[in-house]
CSV table of N, CA and C in Angstrom, one decimal:
chain,number,residue,atom,x,y,z
A,1,UNK,N,4.3,1.6,-11.7
A,1,UNK,CA,4.9,0.7,-11.0
A,1,UNK,C,4.5,-0.6,-10.3
A,2,UNK,N,5.7,-1.4,-9.9
A,2,UNK,CA,5.3,-2.9,-9.4
A,2,UNK,C,5.4,-3.1,-8.1
A,3,UNK,N,6.3,-2.5,-7.4
A,3,UNK,CA,6.3,-2.3,-5.7
A,3,UNK,C,5.9,-1.1,-5.6
A,4,UNK,N,5.6,-0.5,-4.3
A,4,UNK,CA,5.4,0.5,-3.4
A,4,UNK,C,6.3,0.9,-2.4
A,5,UNK,N,6.5,1.6,-1.9
A,5,UNK,CA,7.1,1.8,0.1
A,5,UNK,C,7.1,3.3,0.2
A,6,UNK,N,5.8,2.9,1.3
A,6,UNK,CA,5.4,4.5,2.3
A,6,UNK,C,6.7,4.1,3.4
A,7,UNK,N,7.2,5.3,3.6
A,7,UNK,CA,7.7,5.8,4.9
A,7,UNK,C,6.7,6.8,5.7
A,8,UNK,N,6.2,6.4,6.8
A,8,UNK,CA,6.2,7.7,7.1
A,8,UNK,C,6.7,8.5,8.1
A,9,UNK,N,6.8,9.9,7.9
A,9,UNK,CA,7.3,10.9,8.8
A,9,UNK,C,7.1,11.5,10.2
A,10,UNK,N,5.7,12.1,9.9
A,10,UNK,CA,4.7,12.1,11.0
A,10,UNK,C,4.0,13.1,10.8
A,11,UNK,N,3.0,13.1,11.3
A,11,UNK,CA,1.9,14.1,11.7
A,11,UNK,C,1.4,15.2,12.4
A,12,UNK,N,0.5,15.5,12.4
A,12,UNK,CA,0.4,17.1,13.3
A,12,UNK,C,-0.4,16.2,14.4
A,13,UNK,N,-0.3,17.0,16.0
A,13,UNK,CA,-1.3,17.0,17.0
A,13,UNK,C,-2.6,16.0,17.1
A,14,UNK,N,-2.9,16.8,16.3
A,14,UNK,CA,-4.5,16.2,16.0
A,14,UNK,C,-5.1,15.6,15.3
A,15,UNK,N,-3.9,15.3,14.5
A,15,UNK,CA,-4.2,13.9,13.6
A,15,UNK,C,-4.4,12.6,14.1
A,16,UNK,N,-5.8,11.8,13.6
A,16,UNK,CA,-6.3,10.8,13.3
A,16,UNK,C,-5.7,9.8,13.2
A,17,UNK,N,-5.2,8.4,13.4
A,17,UNK,CA,-5.0,7.6,12.8
A,17,UNK,C,-5.2,7.7,11.4
A,18,UNK,N,-4.3,7.4,10.1
A,18,UNK,CA,-5.4,7.5,9.2
A,18,UNK,C,-4.7,6.3,8.1
A,19,UNK,N,-5.4,4.9,8.6
A,19,UNK,CA,-5.0,3.7,8.2
A,19,UNK,C,-5.3,3.1,6.2
A,20,UNK,N,-3.6,2.7,5.6
A,20,UNK,CA,-3.9,2.7,4.2
A,20,UNK,C,-4.4,0.8,4.0
A,21,UNK,N,-5.2,1.4,3.5
A,21,UNK,CA,-6.1,-0.3,3.3
A,21,UNK,C,-5.8,-1.6,2.2
A,22,UNK,N,-4.6,-2.6,2.1
A,22,UNK,CA,-4.2,-3.0,1.1
A,22,UNK,C,-5.2,-4.9,1.2
A,23,UNK,N,-5.8,-4.7,0.2
A,23,UNK,CA,-6.1,-6.5,0.0
A,23,UNK,C,-5.0,-7.0,-0.8
A,24,UNK,N,-4.7,-8.5,-0.4
A,24,UNK,CA,-3.5,-9.3,-0.7
A,24,UNK,C,-4.0,-10.6,-1.3
A,25,UNK,N,-2.8,-10.7,-2.2
A,25,UNK,CA,-3.4,-12.0,-2.8
A,25,UNK,C,-4.2,-13.2,-2.5
A,26,UNK,N,-4.2,-13.3,-1.8
A,26,UNK,CA,-5.3,-14.2,-0.8
A,26,UNK,C,-6.8,-13.6,-0.4
A,27,UNK,N,-6.7,-12.3,-0.9
A,27,UNK,CA,-8.3,-11.9,-0.6
A,27,UNK,C,-8.3,-11.7,1.2
A,28,UNK,N,-7.6,-11.4,1.3
A,28,UNK,CA,-7.3,-10.7,3.2
A,28,UNK,C,-7.3,-9.5,2.9
A,29,UNK,N,-8.4,-8.3,3.6
A,29,UNK,CA,-8.5,-7.1,3.6
A,29,UNK,C,-6.9,-6.6,5.0
A,30,UNK,N,-5.8,-6.0,4.5
A,30,UNK,CA,-5.2,-5.5,5.7
A,30,UNK,C,-5.9,-3.8,6.0
A,31,UNK,N,-5.3,-3.3,7.5
A,31,UNK,CA,-5.7,-1.8,7.9
A,31,UNK,C,-4.5,-1.9,8.5
A,32,UNK,N,-3.3,-1.0,8.4
A,32,UNK,CA,-2.3,-0.3,8.3
A,32,UNK,C,-2.2,0.8,8.9
A,33,UNK,N,-1.6,1.0,10.3
A,33,UNK,CA,-1.5,2.5,10.7
A,33,UNK,C,-0.1,2.7,10.8
A,34,UNK,N,0.4,3.7,10.4
A,34,UNK,CA,1.6,3.6,10.2
A,34,UNK,C,2.0,5.0,11.5
A,35,UNK,N,2.8,4.3,12.2
A,35,UNK,CA,3.5,5.7,13.3
A,35,UNK,C,5.0,6.5,12.6
A,36,UNK,N,5.8,7.8,13.0
A,36,UNK,CA,6.4,8.0,12.7
A,36,UNK,C,7.7,7.1,12.1
A,37,UNK,N,8.7,6.7,11.3
A,37,UNK,CA,9.6,6.1,11.4
A,37,UNK,C,9.0,4.9,10.7
A,38,UNK,N,7.9,4.4,11.0
A,38,UNK,CA,7.7,2.7,9.9
A,38,UNK,C,7.3,3.0,8.9
A,39,UNK,N,8.0,1.9,7.5
A,39,UNK,CA,8.2,1.6,6.5
A,39,UNK,C,7.2,0.6,6.1
A,40,UNK,N,6.5,1.1,5.0
A,40,UNK,CA,5.7,-0.3,4.8
A,40,UNK,C,6.0,-0.3,3.4
A,41,UNK,N,6.1,-1.8,3.0
A,41,UNK,CA,6.0,-2.3,1.4
A,41,UNK,C,5.1,-2.7,1.0
A,42,UNK,N,4.5,-2.6,0.1
A,42,UNK,CA,3.5,-3.7,-1.1
A,42,UNK,C,3.8,-3.4,-1.9
A,43,UNK,N,2.8,-5.0,-2.5
A,43,UNK,CA,2.7,-4.8,-4.5
A,43,UNK,C,1.8,-4.2,-5.1
A,44,UNK,N,2.2,-2.8,-4.9
A,44,UNK,CA,0.8,-1.7,-5.2
A,44,UNK,C,0.3,-2.2,-7.1
A,45,UNK,N,1.2,-3.0,-7.5
A,45,UNK,CA,0.6,-3.2,-8.6
A,45,UNK,C,-0.4,-4.4,-9.2
A,46,UNK,N,-0.6,-5.4,-7.7
A,46,UNK,CA,-1.3,-6.5,-7.7
A,46,UNK,C,-2.1,-6.4,-7.0
A,47,UNK,N,-1.9,-5.5,-6.0
A,47,UNK,CA,-2.6,-5.8,-4.5
A,47,UNK,C,-3.6,-4.5,-4.3
A,48,UNK,N,-4.8,-4.5,-4.5
A,48,UNK,CA,-6.0,-3.2,-4.4
A,48,UNK,C,-5.3,-2.3,-3.0
A,49,UNK,N,-5.1,-1.3,-3.2
A,49,UNK,CA,-4.8,-0.4,-2.0
A,49,UNK,C,-5.3,0.8,-2.5
A,50,UNK,N,-5.7,1.5,-0.8
A,50,UNK,CA,-6.1,3.2,-0.9
A,50,UNK,C,-6.3,3.8,0.6
A,51,UNK,N,-7.0,4.9,0.7
A,51,UNK,CA,-7.1,5.2,2.2
A,51,UNK,C,-8.4,5.8,1.7
A,52,UNK,N,-9.6,4.8,2.1
A,52,UNK,CA,-11.0,5.0,1.4
A,52,UNK,C,-11.5,6.0,3.1
A,53,UNK,N,-10.7,5.8,4.2
A,53,UNK,CA,-11.3,6.9,5.4
A,53,UNK,C,-10.9,8.5,5.3
A,54,UNK,N,-11.5,9.8,5.1
A,54,UNK,CA,-10.8,11.0,5.3
A,54,UNK,C,-10.4,10.9,6.0
A,55,UNK,N,-9.2,11.1,5.6
A,55,UNK,CA,-8.1,12.4,6.9
A,55,UNK,C,-8.7,13.1,7.6
A,56,UNK,N,-8.5,12.9,8.8
A,56,UNK,CA,-9.3,14.2,10.2
A,56,UNK,C,-7.3,14.9,10.7
A,57,UNK,N,-6.9,16.0,10.9
A,57,UNK,CA,-6.0,16.2,11.1
A,57,UNK,C,-5.1,17.6,10.3
A,58,UNK,N,-4.1,18.5,10.7
A,58,UNK,CA,-4.1,19.3,10.2
A,58,UNK,C,-2.9,19.1,8.9
A,59,UNK,N,-2.1,18.1,9.2
A,59,UNK,CA,-1.3,17.6,8.1
A,59,UNK,C,-0.6,16.0,8.4
A,60,UNK,N,-0.3,15.7,7.7
A,60,UNK,CA,0.1,14.5,7.7
A,60,UNK,C,1.4,13.4,6.5
A,61,UNK,N,2.2,13.5,6.8
A,61,UNK,CA,3.9,13.8,5.7
A,61,UNK,C,4.2,12.4,6.1
A,62,UNK,N,4.4,11.8,4.4
A,62,UNK,CA,5.0,10.7,3.8
A,62,UNK,C,6.0,10.7,3.0
A,63,UNK,N,6.6,10.0,3.0
A,63,UNK,CA,7.8,9.8,1.5
A,63,UNK,C,7.0,8.5,0.8
A,64,UNK,N,7.0,8.3,-0.4
A,64,UNK,CA,6.4,7.4,-1.2
A,64,UNK,C,8.1,7.0,-2.3
A,65,UNK,N,8.3,5.8,-2.6
A,65,UNK,CA,9.0,5.1,-3.4
A,65,UNK,C,8.1,4.3,-4.5
A,66,UNK,N,8.0,4.0,-5.8
A,66,UNK,CA,7.7,3.3,-6.4
A,66,UNK,C,8.9,3.2,-7.3
A,67,UNK,N,8.6,1.4,-7.7
A,67,UNK,CA,9.5,0.8,-8.2
A,67,UNK,C,9.6,0.1,-9.6
A,68,UNK,N,10.0,-0.3,-10.3
A,68,UNK,CA,9.9,-0.5,-11.8
A,68,UNK,C,11.1,-1.5,-12.0
A,69,UNK,N,11.2,-2.6,-12.6
A,69,UNK,CA,12.8,-3.0,-13.0
A,69,UNK,C,12.9,-2.2,-14.3
A,70,UNK,N,14.3,-2.2,-14.5
A,70,UNK,CA,15.1,-0.8,-15.1
A,70,UNK,C,15.4,-2.1,-16.1
A,71,UNK,N,14.7,-2.6,-17.5
A,71,UNK,CA,15.4,-3.5,-17.8
A,71,UNK,C,14.5,-3.5,-19.4
A,72,UNK,N,15.4,-3.7,-20.4
A,72,UNK,CA,14.9,-3.8,-22.1
A,72,UNK,C,13.4,-4.3,-21.8
A,73,UNK,N,12.8,-5.6,-21.0
A,73,UNK,CA,11.8,-5.9,-21.6
A,73,UNK,C,10.9,-5.2,-20.8
A,74,UNK,N,10.6,-4.5,-19.7
A,74,UNK,CA,10.1,-3.5,-19.5
A,74,UNK,C,9.6,-1.9,-19.9
A,75,UNK,N,11.0,-1.7,-20.7
A,75,UNK,CA,11.2,-0.6,-20.9
A,75,UNK,C,10.2,-0.8,-22.6
A,76,UNK,N,10.7,-2.2,-22.8
A,76,UNK,CA,9.9,-2.4,-24.6
A,76,UNK,C,8.0,-2.2,-24.4
A,77,UNK,N,7.5,-2.6,-23.1
A,77,UNK,CA,6.0,-2.7,-23.3
A,77,UNK,C,5.5,-1.0,-23.3
A,78,UNK,N,4.9,-0.4,-23.9
A,78,UNK,CA,3.9,0.6,-23.4
A,78,UNK,C,3.2,0.1,-22.8
A,79,UNK,N,3.4,0.8,-21.0
A,79,UNK,CA,2.8,0.5,-20.2
A,79,UNK,C,1.4,1.5,-20.0
A,80,UNK,N,1.6,2.5,-20.9
A,80,UNK,CA,0.0,3.5,-20.6
A,80,UNK,C,-1.0,2.9,-21.1
A,81,UNK,N,-0.7,1.6,-22.8
A,81,UNK,CA,-1.9,1.3,-23.2
A,81,UNK,C,-2.0,-0.4,-22.3
A,82,UNK,N,-0.8,-1.2,-22.3
A,82,UNK,CA,-1.1,-2.3,-21.8
A,82,UNK,C,-2.1,-2.6,-20.1
A,83,UNK,N,-2.6,-1.3,-19.8
A,83,UNK,CA,-3.1,-1.3,-18.3
A,83,UNK,C,-4.5,-1.5,-18.3
A,84,UNK,N,-4.5,-0.7,-20.0
A,84,UNK,CA,-6.0,-0.4,-20.7
A,84,UNK,C,-6.9,-2.0,-20.9
A,85,UNK,N,-5.5,-3.0,-21.4
A,85,UNK,CA,-6.0,-4.5,-21.7
A,85,UNK,C,-7.1,-5.3,-20.7
A,86,UNK,N,-7.0,-4.8,-19.8
A,86,UNK,CA,-8.0,-5.0,-18.3
A,86,UNK,C,-8.9,-4.5,-17.8
A,87,UNK,N,-9.1,-3.3,-19.1
A,87,UNK,CA,-10.2,-2.4,-18.5
A,87,UNK,C,-11.2,-2.6,-19.6
A,88,UNK,N,-12.6,-3.0,-19.3
A,88,UNK,CA,-14.0,-3.3,-20.2
A,88,UNK,C,-13.9,-1.7,-21.2
A,89,UNK,N,-14.2,-2.0,-22.5
A,89,UNK,CA,-13.9,-0.5,-23.3
A,89,UNK,C,-15.4,-0.4,-23.1
A,90,UNK,N,-16.3,-0.2,-22.4
A,90,UNK,CA,-17.7,0.2,-22.0
A,90,UNK,C,-17.4,0.5,-20.3
A,91,UNK,N,-15.9,0.5,-20.1
A,91,UNK,CA,-16.3,0.8,-18.7
A,91,UNK,C,-17.0,1.8,-18.0
A,92,UNK,N,-17.1,2.9,-18.8
A,92,UNK,CA,-17.6,4.4,-18.8
A,92,UNK,C,-18.8,4.2,-18.4
A,93,UNK,N,-19.4,3.2,-18.5
A,93,UNK,CA,-20.9,3.2,-19.1
A,93,UNK,C,-21.3,2.7,-17.8
A,94,UNK,N,-23.1,3.0,-16.4
A,94,UNK,CA,-23.2,2.7,-15.9
A,94,UNK,C,-23.5,1.1,-15.3
A,95,UNK,N,-23.8,-0.2,-15.0
A,95,UNK,CA,-24.4,-0.9,-15.0
A,95,UNK,C,-25.6,-1.2,-14.7
A,96,UNK,N,-26.5,-1.6,-15.3
A,96,UNK,CA,-28.1,-2.0,-14.3
A,96,UNK,C,-27.2,-2.1,-12.8
A,97,UNK,N,-28.5,-2.0,-12.1
A,97,UNK,CA,-27.7,-2.0,-10.1
A,97,UNK,C,-27.9,-3.4,-10.6
A,98,UNK,N,-27.2,-4.0,-9.1
A,98,UNK,CA,-27.5,-5.4,-8.8
A,98,UNK,C,-27.1,-5.3,-7.7
A,99,UNK,N,-28.4,-5.9,-7.0
A,99,UNK,CA,-28.1,-6.3,-5.9
A,99,UNK,C,-27.5,-7.1,-4.6
A,100,UNK,N,-27.0,-8.4,-5.2
A,100,UNK,CA,-26.2,-8.7,-5.2
A,100,UNK,C,-24.3,-8.3,-4.4
A,101,UNK,N,-24.2,-7.1,-5.1
A,101,UNK,CA,-23.3,-6.7,-5.1
A,101,UNK,C,-23.4,-5.1,-4.1
A,102,UNK,N,-22.0,-4.7,-3.4
A,102,UNK,CA,-22.7,-3.5,-3.4
A,102,UNK,C,-21.6,-2.9,-4.4
A,103,UNK,N,-22.5,-1.2,-3.8
A,103,UNK,CA,-22.5,-0.5,-4.6
A,103,UNK,C,-20.7,0.6,-5.2
A,104,UNK,N,-20.4,0.3,-6.0
A,104,UNK,CA,-19.0,1.1,-6.4
A,104,UNK,C,-18.8,2.4,-7.2
A,105,UNK,N,-18.1,3.3,-6.2
A,105,UNK,CA,-18.1,4.9,-7.1
A,105,UNK,C,-17.0,5.1,-7.3
A,106,UNK,N,-16.8,5.5,-8.6
A,106,UNK,CA,-14.9,5.9,-8.7
A,106,UNK,C,-14.7,7.3,-8.6
A,107,UNK,N,-13.8,7.4,-7.7
A,107,UNK,CA,-13.6,9.0,-7.3
A,107,UNK,C,-12.3,9.2,-8.5
A,108,UNK,N,-12.0,9.8,-9.0
A,108,UNK,CA,-10.7,10.2,-9.4
A,108,UNK,C,-10.0,8.6,-10.0
A,109,UNK,N,-9.1,8.7,-9.5
A,109,UNK,CA,-8.3,7.5,-9.8
A,109,UNK,C,-8.2,6.4,-8.9
A,110,UNK,N,-9.7,6.4,-8.0
A,110,UNK,CA,-9.5,5.8,-6.4
A,110,UNK,C,-10.9,5.7,-6.4
A,111,UNK,N,-11.9,5.0,-5.4
A,111,UNK,CA,-12.9,3.9,-5.9
A,111,UNK,C,-13.3,4.0,-4.1
A,112,UNK,N,-15.3,3.6,-3.7
A,112,UNK,CA,-15.5,3.7,-2.8
A,112,UNK,C,-16.6,3.4,-2.6
A,113,UNK,N,-16.9,2.4,-1.5
A,113,UNK,CA,-18.2,1.3,-1.4
A,113,UNK,C,-19.2,2.2,-0.6
A,114,UNK,N,-20.2,3.4,-1.0
A,114,UNK,CA,-20.9,4.0,-0.5
A,114,UNK,C,-21.9,3.7,1.0
A,115,UNK,N,-22.2,2.5,0.6
A,115,UNK,CA,-22.8,1.6,1.8
A,115,UNK,C,-22.0,1.8,2.8
A,116,UNK,N,-21.1,1.8,2.8
A,116,UNK,CA,-19.7,0.6,4.1
A,116,UNK,C,-19.4,1.7,4.9
A,117,UNK,N,-19.1,1.5,6.1
A,117,UNK,CA,-18.5,2.2,6.9
A,117,UNK,C,-17.0,2.7,6.3
A,118,UNK,N,-17.0,4.1,6.8
A,118,UNK,CA,-15.5,4.1,5.5
A,118,UNK,C,-15.2,4.1,4.1
A,119,UNK,N,-16.6,3.7,3.4
A,119,UNK,CA,-16.1,3.6,1.9
A,119,UNK,C,-15.7,2.5,1.3
A,120,UNK,N,-15.4,1.1,2.3
A,120,UNK,CA,-14.8,0.0,1.8
A,120,UNK,C,-15.3,-1.0,2.9
A,121,UNK,N,-16.5,-2.0,2.3
A,121,UNK,CA,-16.7,-2.8,2.7
A,121,UNK,C,-16.0,-3.6,3.5
A,122,UNK,N,-14.8,-4.5,3.0
A,122,UNK,CA,-14.2,-5.0,3.8
A,122,UNK,C,-13.7,-5.1,4.9
A,123,UNK,N,-13.8,-3.8,5.3
A,123,UNK,CA,-13.2,-3.2,6.7
A,123,UNK,C,-13.4,-3.8,7.7
A,124,UNK,N,-14.5,-4.3,7.8
A,124,UNK,CA,-15.0,-5.4,9.1
A,124,UNK,C,-14.6,-5.9,9.3
A,125,UNK,N,-13.7,-6.7,8.4
A,125,UNK,CA,-12.9,-7.8,8.7
A,125,UNK,C,-11.9,-7.7,8.8
A,126,UNK,N,-11.2,-6.6,8.3
A,126,UNK,CA,-9.6,-6.3,7.9
A,126,UNK,C,-8.9,-6.7,9.2
A,127,UNK,N,-7.8,-7.0,9.0
A,127,UNK,CA,-6.9,-7.4,9.7
A,127,UNK,C,-5.8,-6.3,10.3
A,128,UNK,N,-5.6,-5.9,11.4
A,128,UNK,CA,-5.2,-4.8,12.1
A,128,UNK,C,-3.3,-4.8,12.3
A,129,UNK,N,-3.1,-3.7,11.6
A,129,UNK,CA,-1.8,-3.4,11.9
A,129,UNK,C,-1.5,-2.1,12.3
A,130,UNK,N,-0.5,-1.7,13.4
A,130,UNK,CA,-0.1,-0.6,14.0
A,130,UNK,C,1.1,-0.9,13.9
A,131,UNK,N,1.9,0.5,14.3
A,131,UNK,CA,3.4,0.1,14.5
A,131,UNK,C,3.5,0.7,16.0
A,132,UNK,N,4.8,1.3,16.6
A,132,UNK,CA,5.9,1.1,16.1
A,132,UNK,C,6.4,-0.9,15.6
A,133,UNK,N,7.1,-0.3,14.5
A,133,UNK,CA,7.6,-1.6,13.7
A,133,UNK,C,9.0,-2.1,15.2
A,134,UNK,N,8.6,-3.3,15.2
A,134,UNK,CA,9.9,-3.4,15.9
A,134,UNK,C,11.2,-3.1,15.2
A,135,UNK,N,12.2,-3.4,15.1
A,135,UNK,CA,13.6,-2.5,14.5
A,135,UNK,C,14.1,-3.9,14.0
A,136,UNK,N,14.8,-4.0,13.2
A,136,UNK,CA,15.0,-5.5,12.6
A,136,UNK,C,14.6,-6.2,11.7
A,137,UNK,N,13.3,-6.2,11.9
A,137,UNK,CA,12.5,-6.9,11.6
A,137,UNK,C,11.9,-7.0,10.3
A,138,UNK,N,11.6,-7.6,9.5
A,138,UNK,CA,10.5,-7.8,8.3
A,138,UNK,C,9.2,-8.6,9.1
A,139,UNK,N,8.4,-8.2,8.4
A,139,UNK,CA,7.0,-9.2,8.9
A,139,UNK,C,5.8,-9.4,7.2
A,140,UNK,N,5.6,-10.3,7.5
A,140,UNK,CA,4.9,-11.0,6.1
A,140,UNK,C,3.5,-10.3,6.5
A,141,UNK,N,2.6,-10.9,5.5
A,141,UNK,CA,1.2,-10.6,5.3
A,141,UNK,C,1.0,-11.5,6.1
A,142,UNK,N,1.0,-12.7,6.2
A,142,UNK,CA,0.9,-13.2,7.1
A,142,UNK,C,0.8,-13.1,8.4
A,143,UNK,N,1.9,-12.7,9.0
A,143,UNK,CA,2.6,-12.1,10.3
A,143,UNK,C,3.5,-12.8,10.9
A,144,UNK,N,4.0,-13.3,9.4
A,144,UNK,CA,5.7,-13.7,10.2
A,144,UNK,C,6.2,-13.3,10.2
A,145,UNK,N,7.3,-13.6,11.2
A,145,UNK,CA,8.7,-12.2,11.3
A,145,UNK,C,9.8,-13.3,11.0
A,146,UNK,N,10.4,-12.3,10.5
A,146,UNK,CA,12.4,-12.4,10.2
A,146,UNK,C,12.7,-11.5,9.8
A,147,UNK,N,14.1,-11.8,10.8
A,147,UNK,CA,15.3,-10.9,10.6
A,147,UNK,C,15.6,-10.4,9.9
A,148,UNK,N,15.8,-8.9,9.9
A,148,UNK,CA,16.0,-8.4,8.8
A,148,UNK,C,17.6,-8.4,8.0
A,149,UNK,N,18.6,-9.0,9.5
A,149,UNK,CA,19.8,-9.6,9.3
A,149,UNK,C,19.9,-10.8,9.9
A,150,UNK,N,19.8,-11.7,9.0
A,150,UNK,CA,19.6,-13.1,9.4
A,150,UNK,C,20.6,-13.5,10.3
A,151,UNK,N,22.3,-13.0,9.9
A,151,UNK,CA,23.2,-13.5,10.6
A,151,UNK,C,23.7,-11.9,12.2
A,152,UNK,N,23.0,-11.8,12.8
A,152,UNK,CA,22.5,-11.2,13.6
A,152,UNK,C,22.4,-8.9,13.6
A,153,UNK,N,23.9,-8.9,12.3
A,153,UNK,CA,24.3,-7.8,12.0
A,153,UNK,C,24.0,-7.4,10.7
A,154,UNK,N,24.5,-5.8,10.1
A,154,UNK,CA,25.1,-5.9,9.2
A,154,UNK,C,25.9,-6.3,8.5
A,155,UNK,N,26.2,-6.5,7.1
A,155,UNK,CA,26.8,-6.8,6.6
A,155,UNK,C,27.9,-6.3,6.5
A,156,UNK,N,29.5,-6.2,5.8
A,156,UNK,CA,29.9,-4.6,5.5
A,156,UNK,C,29.7,-4.2,4.5
A,157,UNK,N,28.9,-4.9,3.3
A,157,UNK,CA,28.4,-4.5,2.1
A,157,UNK,C,27.5,-3.6,2.5
A,158,UNK,N,26.7,-3.6,3.6
A,158,UNK,CA,25.8,-2.2,3.9
A,158,UNK,C,26.3,-1.1,4.7
A,159,UNK,N,27.1,-1.2,4.8
A,159,UNK,CA,28.0,-0.2,5.2
A,159,UNK,C,27.9,-0.6,7.5
A,160,UNK,N,27.4,-1.9,7.3
A,160,UNK,CA,27.4,-2.1,9.1
A,160,UNK,C,28.1,-2.0,9.2
A,161,UNK,N,29.8,-1.9,9.1
A,161,UNK,CA,31.0,-1.9,9.6
A,161,UNK,C,31.5,-0.7,10.6
A,162,UNK,N,30.9,0.8,9.6
A,162,UNK,CA,30.8,2.2,9.8
A,162,UNK,C,30.2,2.0,11.5
A,163,UNK,N,28.7,1.1,11.3
A,163,UNK,CA,28.0,1.7,12.6
A,163,UNK,C,28.9,0.4,14.0
A,164,UNK,N,29.4,-0.6,13.2
A,164,UNK,CA,29.7,-1.2,14.5
A,164,UNK,C,31.3,-0.4,14.9
A,165,UNK,N,31.6,0.6,14.6
A,165,UNK,CA,33.3,1.0,15.1
A,165,UNK,C,32.8,2.5,16.0
A,166,UNK,N,31.7,3.0,15.4
A,166,UNK,CA,30.7,4.1,16.0
A,166,UNK,C,30.3,3.5,17.4
A,167,UNK,N,29.6,2.4,17.6
A,167,UNK,CA,29.4,1.8,18.7
A,167,UNK,C,30.4,1.7,19.6
A,168,UNK,N,31.8,1.1,19.5
A,168,UNK,CA,32.7,0.9,21.0
A,168,UNK,C,33.5,2.0,20.6
């Protein structure tokens, strides 16, 4: 998939905030705390992301949507093999220790930096985002806000007419 969406449904009363961390294409680290009803869209194929902090609470419920193009060009590529072209053939060998870089440990399909608080070194300079989000506003990683409906209301193509009739 190339784009992902998280809709946070709810979490238990004893749940601590559980941020998702995303490193954008400009090298900025974003720490996003979702509140019930918040939706996050991100370019999951290019932006490194994860939840390095351990979840503390009874439960946390979200809906995930992953998108990829439904085109002949996309389907013609064997993505199971294509992804491996970017991984070194000796990826499983432990390289010699280099003190100029933080240690990186692979954990299943994720990773962590054990010397750093919460397992992700760039969290110390992360940009913090927290809901609830503003209604009908789209926010970019740069913090710019745009109206979801530029003309001030949904068009009839998005079933906006039925919602307008209910208001009258």
